[in-house]
Amino acid sequence: MSHTTSHDPLSNHRYTDTEPSAGDFACGWCGAVASAYPPDGGRRGHCPSCLHARHDTPSCDARMTPIAVAVPRDGDWRVIHRCVRCDALSDRPVNGDDNQLVVMRMAVRPLAQPPFPLEAFAFAVGAV
Ligand SMILES: [Zn+2]
Ligand SMILES: [Zn+2]
């Protein structure tokens, strides 16, 4: 009667290796976990998978949805976020491991739904 039983309650405890640690960025919206420090430097400000961010202020911590991509003349691509609660805008650099599909979808969205005929504009700038 010396063998141990298999009814150790601890063995049923589910530990996941996606448990966020202090050095991780855990997305509260899609559940993705990534290093808080993207490979191209800086500190991660938005989820690399769904590109959502958190409005991290004392008065508001609501979700910020990515609404557009901005490309400064002399800088890297940036994601424009808008807070779903207070409508605040912010911009954060696109990281090297961000979901390229989401980034590109935002980048081409204005061209897919132009507010005026694109043909006329292309003619005006000599593109045709
Ligand atoms: Zn996410
Ligand atoms: Zn807010």
Short mmCIF file of N, CA and C and ligand atoms in Angstrom, two decimals:
data_model
loop_
_atom_site.label_atom_id
_atom_site.label_comp_id
_atom_site.label_asym_id
_atom_site.label_seq_id
_atom_site.Cartn_x
_atom_site.Cartn_y
_atom_site.Cartn_z
N MET A 1 0.84 -1.21 0.00
CA MET A 1 0.00 0.00 0.00
C MET A 1 0.87 1.25 0.00
N SER A 2 1.96 1.22 -0.68
CA SER A 2 2.84 2.38 -0.65
C SER A 2 2.81 3.16 -1.97
N HIS A 3 2.16 2.62 -2.97
CA HIS A 3 2.15 3.38 -4.23
C HIS A 3 1.19 4.56 -4.12
N THR A 4 1.53 5.61 -4.80
CA THR A 4 0.70 6.83 -4.73
C THR A 4 -0.49 6.69 -5.67
N THR A 5 -1.52 7.34 -5.30
CA THR A 5 -2.70 7.31 -6.16
C THR A 5 -2.55 8.34 -7.27
N SER A 6 -3.41 8.26 -8.24
CA SER A 6 -3.36 9.22 -9.34
C SER A 6 -4.36 10.35 -9.12
N HIS A 7 -4.81 10.47 -7.87
CA HIS A 7 -5.83 11.49 -7.62
C HIS A 7 -5.23 12.72 -6.96
N ASP A 8 -4.04 13.05 -7.36
CA ASP A 8 -3.43 14.27 -6.86
C ASP A 8 -4.17 15.48 -7.45
N PRO A 9 -4.83 16.28 -6.61
CA PRO A 9 -5.62 17.41 -7.15
C PRO A 9 -4.75 18.40 -7.92
N LEU A 10 -3.48 18.50 -7.55
CA LEU A 10 -2.63 19.48 -8.24
C LEU A 10 -2.38 19.09 -9.70
N SER A 11 -2.44 17.78 -9.97
CA SER A 11 -2.15 17.36 -11.33
C SER A 11 -3.25 17.77 -12.30
N ASN A 12 -4.41 18.12 -11.74
CA ASN A 12 -5.50 18.57 -12.61
C ASN A 12 -5.45 20.08 -12.85
N HIS A 13 -4.57 20.74 -12.14
CA HIS A 13 -4.49 22.19 -12.30
C HIS A 13 -3.88 22.52 -13.65
N ARG A 14 -4.56 23.39 -14.39
CA ARG A 14 -4.10 23.70 -15.74
C ARG A 14 -3.17 24.90 -15.71
N TYR A 15 -1.89 24.64 -15.93
CA TYR A 15 -0.96 25.75 -16.11
C TYR A 15 -0.72 25.92 -17.61
N THR A 16 -0.90 27.12 -18.11
CA THR A 16 -0.64 27.34 -19.53
C THR A 16 0.67 28.09 -19.67
N ASP A 17 1.33 27.85 -20.78
CA ASP A 17 2.58 28.58 -20.99
C ASP A 17 2.33 29.93 -21.62
N THR A 18 1.05 30.33 -21.72
CA THR A 18 0.75 31.66 -22.20
C THR A 18 0.44 32.60 -21.04
N GLU A 19 0.67 32.12 -19.83
CA GLU A 19 0.46 32.96 -18.65
C GLU A 19 1.35 34.19 -18.77
N PRO A 20 0.76 35.39 -18.76
CA PRO A 20 1.59 36.58 -18.96
C PRO A 20 2.50 36.85 -17.78
N SER A 21 3.70 37.29 -18.06
CA SER A 21 4.63 37.70 -17.01
C SER A 21 4.89 39.19 -17.17
N ALA A 22 5.74 39.71 -16.33
CA ALA A 22 5.99 41.15 -16.35
C ALA A 22 6.59 41.59 -17.69
N GLY A 23 7.29 40.71 -18.36
CA GLY A 23 7.92 41.07 -19.62
C GLY A 23 7.06 40.78 -20.83
N ASP A 24 5.80 40.44 -20.58
CA ASP A 24 4.92 40.09 -21.69
C ASP A 24 3.87 41.16 -21.92
N PHE A 25 3.41 41.24 -23.16
CA PHE A 25 2.26 42.05 -23.50
C PHE A 25 1.10 41.09 -23.71
N ALA A 26 0.09 41.18 -22.86
CA ALA A 26 -1.06 40.29 -23.00
C ALA A 26 -2.24 41.09 -23.51
N CYS A 27 -2.77 40.68 -24.66
CA CYS A 27 -3.89 41.41 -25.26
C CYS A 27 -5.18 41.04 -24.55
N GLY A 28 -5.91 42.03 -24.08
CA GLY A 28 -7.16 41.78 -23.39
C GLY A 28 -8.32 41.53 -24.34
N TRP A 29 -8.08 41.61 -25.64
CA TRP A 29 -9.19 41.52 -26.60
C TRP A 29 -9.13 40.24 -27.40
N CYS A 30 -7.98 39.88 -27.93
CA CYS A 30 -7.91 38.65 -28.72
C CYS A 30 -7.15 37.56 -27.97
N GLY A 31 -6.53 37.89 -26.83
CA GLY A 31 -5.87 36.87 -26.03
C GLY A 31 -4.44 36.60 -26.42
N ALA A 32 -3.93 37.28 -27.43
CA ALA A 32 -2.56 37.05 -27.85
C ALA A 32 -1.59 37.50 -26.76
N VAL A 33 -0.49 36.77 -26.63
CA VAL A 33 0.56 37.15 -25.69
C VAL A 33 1.86 37.27 -26.48
N ALA A 34 2.55 38.38 -26.28
CA ALA A 34 3.81 38.59 -26.98
C ALA A 34 4.77 39.28 -26.04
N SER A 35 6.02 39.31 -26.40
CA SER A 35 7.00 40.03 -25.60
C SER A 35 6.64 41.50 -25.56
N ALA A 36 6.82 42.12 -24.41
CA ALA A 36 6.52 43.55 -24.29
C ALA A 36 7.50 44.39 -25.10
N TYR A 37 8.58 43.74 -25.52
CA TYR A 37 9.60 44.47 -26.26
C TYR A 37 9.74 43.88 -27.65
N PRO A 38 9.17 44.57 -28.66
CA PRO A 38 9.22 44.04 -30.03
C PRO A 38 10.65 43.93 -30.52
N PRO A 39 10.89 43.09 -31.54
CA PRO A 39 12.26 42.83 -32.00
C PRO A 39 12.96 44.07 -32.54
N ASP A 40 12.20 45.06 -32.98
CA ASP A 40 12.85 46.25 -33.55
C ASP A 40 12.96 47.38 -32.54
N GLY A 41 12.90 47.05 -31.25
CA GLY A 41 13.16 48.05 -30.23
C GLY A 41 11.93 48.74 -29.71
N GLY A 42 12.11 49.52 -28.67
CA GLY A 42 11.01 50.24 -28.05
C GLY A 42 10.20 49.35 -27.16
N ARG A 43 9.05 49.83 -26.79
CA ARG A 43 8.15 49.05 -25.95
C ARG A 43 6.82 48.92 -26.66
N ARG A 44 6.29 47.73 -26.68
CA ARG A 44 5.08 47.45 -27.44
C ARG A 44 3.91 48.25 -26.89
N GLY A 45 3.19 48.91 -27.79
CA GLY A 45 2.06 49.71 -27.37
C GLY A 45 0.72 49.14 -27.79
N HIS A 46 0.76 48.16 -28.70
CA HIS A 46 -0.50 47.55 -29.13
C HIS A 46 -0.27 46.08 -29.43
N CYS A 47 -1.37 45.35 -29.54
CA CYS A 47 -1.30 43.91 -29.77
C CYS A 47 -0.76 43.62 -31.17
N PRO A 48 0.23 42.75 -31.30
CA PRO A 48 0.77 42.45 -32.62
C PRO A 48 -0.18 41.62 -33.48
N SER A 49 -1.21 41.06 -32.86
CA SER A 49 -2.12 40.19 -33.60
C SER A 49 -3.34 40.96 -34.11
N CYS A 50 -4.05 41.66 -33.22
CA CYS A 50 -5.27 42.37 -33.64
C CYS A 50 -5.05 43.88 -33.67
N LEU A 51 -3.88 44.34 -33.20
CA LEU A 51 -3.48 45.75 -33.23
C LEU A 51 -4.33 46.65 -32.34
N HIS A 52 -5.11 46.05 -31.45
CA HIS A 52 -5.83 46.87 -30.49
C HIS A 52 -4.86 47.31 -29.39
N ALA A 53 -5.20 48.43 -28.76
CA ALA A 53 -4.38 48.94 -27.67
C ALA A 53 -5.29 49.29 -26.51
N ARG A 54 -4.69 49.70 -25.42
CA ARG A 54 -5.47 50.13 -24.26
C ARG A 54 -5.18 51.60 -24.00
N HIS A 55 -6.25 52.37 -23.74
CA HIS A 55 -6.08 53.78 -23.41
C HIS A 55 -5.59 53.85 -21.97
N ASP A 56 -4.29 54.00 -21.83
CA ASP A 56 -3.66 53.84 -20.52
C ASP A 56 -3.50 55.17 -19.83
N THR A 57 -4.61 55.72 -19.32
CA THR A 57 -4.55 56.97 -18.57
C THR A 57 -5.26 56.76 -17.23
N PRO A 58 -5.02 57.64 -16.26
CA PRO A 58 -5.69 57.50 -14.96
C PRO A 58 -7.21 57.55 -15.08
N SER A 59 -7.71 58.28 -16.08
CA SER A 59 -9.16 58.47 -16.16
C SER A 59 -9.83 57.50 -17.11
N CYS A 60 -9.06 56.78 -17.90
CA CYS A 60 -9.67 55.91 -18.90
C CYS A 60 -8.72 54.75 -19.21
N ASP A 61 -9.26 53.54 -19.21
CA ASP A 61 -8.45 52.40 -19.60
C ASP A 61 -9.20 51.53 -20.60
N ALA A 62 -10.02 52.19 -21.42
CA ALA A 62 -10.84 51.46 -22.37
C ALA A 62 -10.01 50.97 -23.56
N ARG A 63 -10.66 50.21 -24.39
CA ARG A 63 -10.00 49.67 -25.57
C ARG A 63 -9.80 50.76 -26.62
N MET A 64 -8.68 50.69 -27.31
CA MET A 64 -8.45 51.60 -28.43
C MET A 64 -8.36 50.77 -29.70
N THR A 65 -9.22 51.08 -30.64
CA THR A 65 -9.24 50.30 -31.88
C THR A 65 -8.35 50.97 -32.92
N PRO A 66 -7.65 50.19 -33.72
CA PRO A 66 -6.83 50.76 -34.79
C PRO A 66 -7.74 51.25 -35.90
N ILE A 67 -7.59 52.50 -36.31
CA ILE A 67 -8.50 53.05 -37.33
C ILE A 67 -7.77 53.42 -38.61
N ALA A 68 -6.45 53.58 -38.56
CA ALA A 68 -5.75 54.01 -39.77
C ALA A 68 -4.26 53.80 -39.61
N VAL A 69 -3.57 53.90 -40.72
CA VAL A 69 -2.12 53.87 -40.73
C VAL A 69 -1.63 55.22 -41.24
N ALA A 70 -0.67 55.77 -40.57
CA ALA A 70 -0.08 57.04 -41.00
C ALA A 70 1.40 56.82 -41.30
N VAL A 71 1.88 57.48 -42.33
CA VAL A 71 3.28 57.33 -42.70
C VAL A 71 3.92 58.72 -42.78
N PRO A 72 4.55 59.15 -41.69
CA PRO A 72 5.24 60.44 -41.70
C PRO A 72 6.31 60.47 -42.78
N ARG A 73 6.58 61.65 -43.30
CA ARG A 73 7.52 61.78 -44.41
C ARG A 73 8.88 61.19 -44.07
N ASP A 74 9.32 61.37 -42.84
CA ASP A 74 10.66 60.92 -42.48
C ASP A 74 10.64 59.88 -41.36
N GLY A 75 9.53 59.18 -41.23
CA GLY A 75 9.44 58.24 -40.12
C GLY A 75 8.87 56.90 -40.52
N ASP A 76 8.77 56.05 -39.55
CA ASP A 76 8.22 54.72 -39.76
C ASP A 76 6.69 54.77 -39.73
N TRP A 77 6.12 53.70 -40.24
CA TRP A 77 4.66 53.60 -40.23
C TRP A 77 4.15 53.65 -38.80
N ARG A 78 3.00 54.30 -38.64
CA ARG A 78 2.40 54.39 -37.32
C ARG A 78 0.93 54.00 -37.41
N VAL A 79 0.44 53.39 -36.35
CA VAL A 79 -0.96 53.01 -36.27
C VAL A 79 -1.70 54.07 -35.47
N ILE A 80 -2.80 54.57 -36.03
CA ILE A 80 -3.63 55.53 -35.32
C ILE A 80 -4.73 54.76 -34.59
N HIS A 81 -4.82 55.01 -33.29
CA HIS A 81 -5.83 54.34 -32.47
C HIS A 81 -6.85 55.37 -31.98
N ARG A 82 -8.10 54.90 -31.85
CA ARG A 82 -9.12 55.75 -31.24
C ARG A 82 -9.77 54.98 -30.10
N CYS A 83 -9.91 55.67 -28.97
CA CYS A 83 -10.50 55.05 -27.79
C CYS A 83 -12.01 54.88 -27.98
N VAL A 84 -12.51 53.68 -27.68
CA VAL A 84 -13.93 53.42 -27.90
C VAL A 84 -14.80 54.14 -26.87
N ARG A 85 -14.21 54.59 -25.76
CA ARG A 85 -15.00 55.23 -24.72
C ARG A 85 -14.95 56.75 -24.81
N CYS A 86 -13.75 57.31 -24.94
CA CYS A 86 -13.64 58.78 -24.88
C CYS A 86 -13.20 59.38 -26.21
N ASP A 87 -13.04 58.57 -27.24
CA ASP A 87 -12.72 59.06 -28.59
C ASP A 87 -11.33 59.70 -28.70
N ALA A 88 -10.48 59.53 -27.69
CA ALA A 88 -9.14 60.07 -27.78
C ALA A 88 -8.37 59.36 -28.91
N LEU A 89 -7.52 60.11 -29.55
CA LEU A 89 -6.69 59.55 -30.62
C LEU A 89 -5.25 59.43 -30.13
N SER A 90 -4.56 58.41 -30.62
CA SER A 90 -3.15 58.29 -30.32
C SER A 90 -2.49 57.58 -31.50
N ASP A 91 -1.21 57.66 -31.57
CA ASP A 91 -0.51 56.92 -32.61
C ASP A 91 0.69 56.21 -32.01
N ARG A 92 0.94 55.03 -32.52
CA ARG A 92 2.03 54.19 -32.02
C ARG A 92 2.76 53.60 -33.22
N PRO A 93 4.06 53.41 -33.09
CA PRO A 93 4.80 52.86 -34.23
C PRO A 93 4.39 51.43 -34.55
N VAL A 94 4.35 51.11 -35.84
CA VAL A 94 4.12 49.73 -36.26
C VAL A 94 5.37 48.93 -35.92
N ASN A 95 5.18 47.78 -35.29
CA ASN A 95 6.30 46.94 -34.92
C ASN A 95 6.56 45.90 -36.01
N GLY A 96 7.79 45.40 -36.03
CA GLY A 96 8.18 44.47 -37.07
C GLY A 96 7.40 43.17 -37.06
N ASP A 97 6.84 42.82 -35.91
CA ASP A 97 6.11 41.56 -35.85
C ASP A 97 4.60 41.77 -35.78
N ASP A 98 4.15 42.98 -36.15
CA ASP A 98 2.72 43.22 -36.18
C ASP A 98 2.08 42.42 -37.31
N ASN A 99 0.79 42.16 -37.15
CA ASN A 99 0.05 41.43 -38.16
C ASN A 99 -0.02 42.26 -39.45
N GLN A 100 0.76 41.82 -40.45
CA GLN A 100 0.88 42.63 -41.66
C GLN A 100 -0.44 42.72 -42.41
N LEU A 101 -1.26 41.69 -42.29
CA LEU A 101 -2.54 41.70 -43.00
C LEU A 101 -3.43 42.81 -42.45
N VAL A 102 -3.45 42.95 -41.12
CA VAL A 102 -4.28 43.99 -40.51
C VAL A 102 -3.75 45.37 -40.87
N VAL A 103 -2.42 45.51 -40.85
CA VAL A 103 -1.81 46.80 -41.19
C VAL A 103 -2.14 47.18 -42.63
N MET A 104 -1.94 46.23 -43.55
CA MET A 104 -2.16 46.54 -44.95
C MET A 104 -3.63 46.79 -45.25
N ARG A 105 -4.50 46.06 -44.54
CA ARG A 105 -5.93 46.27 -44.76
C ARG A 105 -6.31 47.70 -44.41
N MET A 106 -5.73 48.22 -43.31
CA MET A 106 -6.03 49.60 -42.93
C MET A 106 -5.42 50.57 -43.93
N ALA A 107 -4.22 50.22 -44.44
CA ALA A 107 -3.52 51.14 -45.34
C ALA A 107 -4.27 51.31 -46.66
N VAL A 108 -4.91 50.25 -47.15
CA VAL A 108 -5.56 50.34 -48.46
C VAL A 108 -7.04 50.69 -48.35
N ARG A 109 -7.56 50.71 -47.13
CA ARG A 109 -9.00 50.95 -46.98
C ARG A 109 -9.45 52.26 -47.65
N PRO A 110 -8.74 53.37 -47.46
CA PRO A 110 -9.19 54.60 -48.12
C PRO A 110 -9.24 54.49 -49.63
N LEU A 111 -8.32 53.71 -50.22
CA LEU A 111 -8.30 53.58 -51.67
C LEU A 111 -9.44 52.71 -52.18
N ALA A 112 -9.88 51.80 -51.31
CA ALA A 112 -10.98 50.93 -51.70
C ALA A 112 -12.32 51.66 -51.64
N GLN A 113 -12.37 52.72 -50.84
CA GLN A 113 -13.63 53.46 -50.70
C GLN A 113 -13.36 54.96 -50.84
N PRO A 114 -12.92 55.38 -52.02
CA PRO A 114 -12.58 56.80 -52.20
C PRO A 114 -13.84 57.67 -52.17
N PRO A 115 -13.71 58.87 -51.63
CA PRO A 115 -14.86 59.78 -51.58
C PRO A 115 -15.10 60.50 -52.90
N PHE A 116 -14.23 60.26 -53.87
CA PHE A 116 -14.38 60.88 -55.19
C PHE A 116 -13.81 59.90 -56.22
N PRO A 117 -14.11 60.10 -57.50
CA PRO A 117 -13.61 59.15 -58.51
C PRO A 117 -12.09 59.18 -58.58
N LEU A 118 -11.47 58.03 -58.43
CA LEU A 118 -10.01 57.96 -58.44
C LEU A 118 -9.45 58.28 -59.82
N GLU A 119 -10.23 58.02 -60.89
CA GLU A 119 -9.72 58.24 -62.24
C GLU A 119 -9.34 59.70 -62.44
N ALA A 120 -10.21 60.59 -61.96
CA ALA A 120 -9.96 62.02 -62.13
C ALA A 120 -8.69 62.43 -61.39
N PHE A 121 -8.49 61.85 -60.20
CA PHE A 121 -7.32 62.20 -59.42
C PHE A 121 -6.05 61.70 -60.10
N ALA A 122 -6.08 60.48 -60.59
CA ALA A 122 -4.91 59.92 -61.26
C ALA A 122 -4.53 60.78 -62.47
N PHE A 123 -5.52 61.27 -63.20
CA PHE A 123 -5.23 62.12 -64.35
C PHE A 123 -4.60 63.43 -63.90
N ALA A 124 -5.07 63.98 -62.80
CA ALA A 124 -4.60 65.27 -62.34
C ALA A 124 -3.13 65.23 -61.94
N VAL A 125 -2.67 64.12 -61.39
CA VAL A 125 -1.28 64.05 -60.94
C VAL A 125 -0.40 63.41 -62.00
N GLY A 126 -0.96 63.15 -63.20
CA GLY A 126 -0.15 62.63 -64.27
C GLY A 126 0.22 61.17 -64.13
N ALA A 127 -0.60 60.43 -63.40
CA ALA A 127 -0.29 59.03 -63.16
C ALA A 127 -0.78 58.15 -64.31
N VAL A 128 -1.57 58.75 -65.22
CA VAL A 128 -2.04 57.96 -66.36
C VAL A 128 -1.63 58.63 -67.66
ZN ZN B 1 -5.03 41.36 -29.71
ZN ZN B 2 -10.29 56.64 -23.41
#
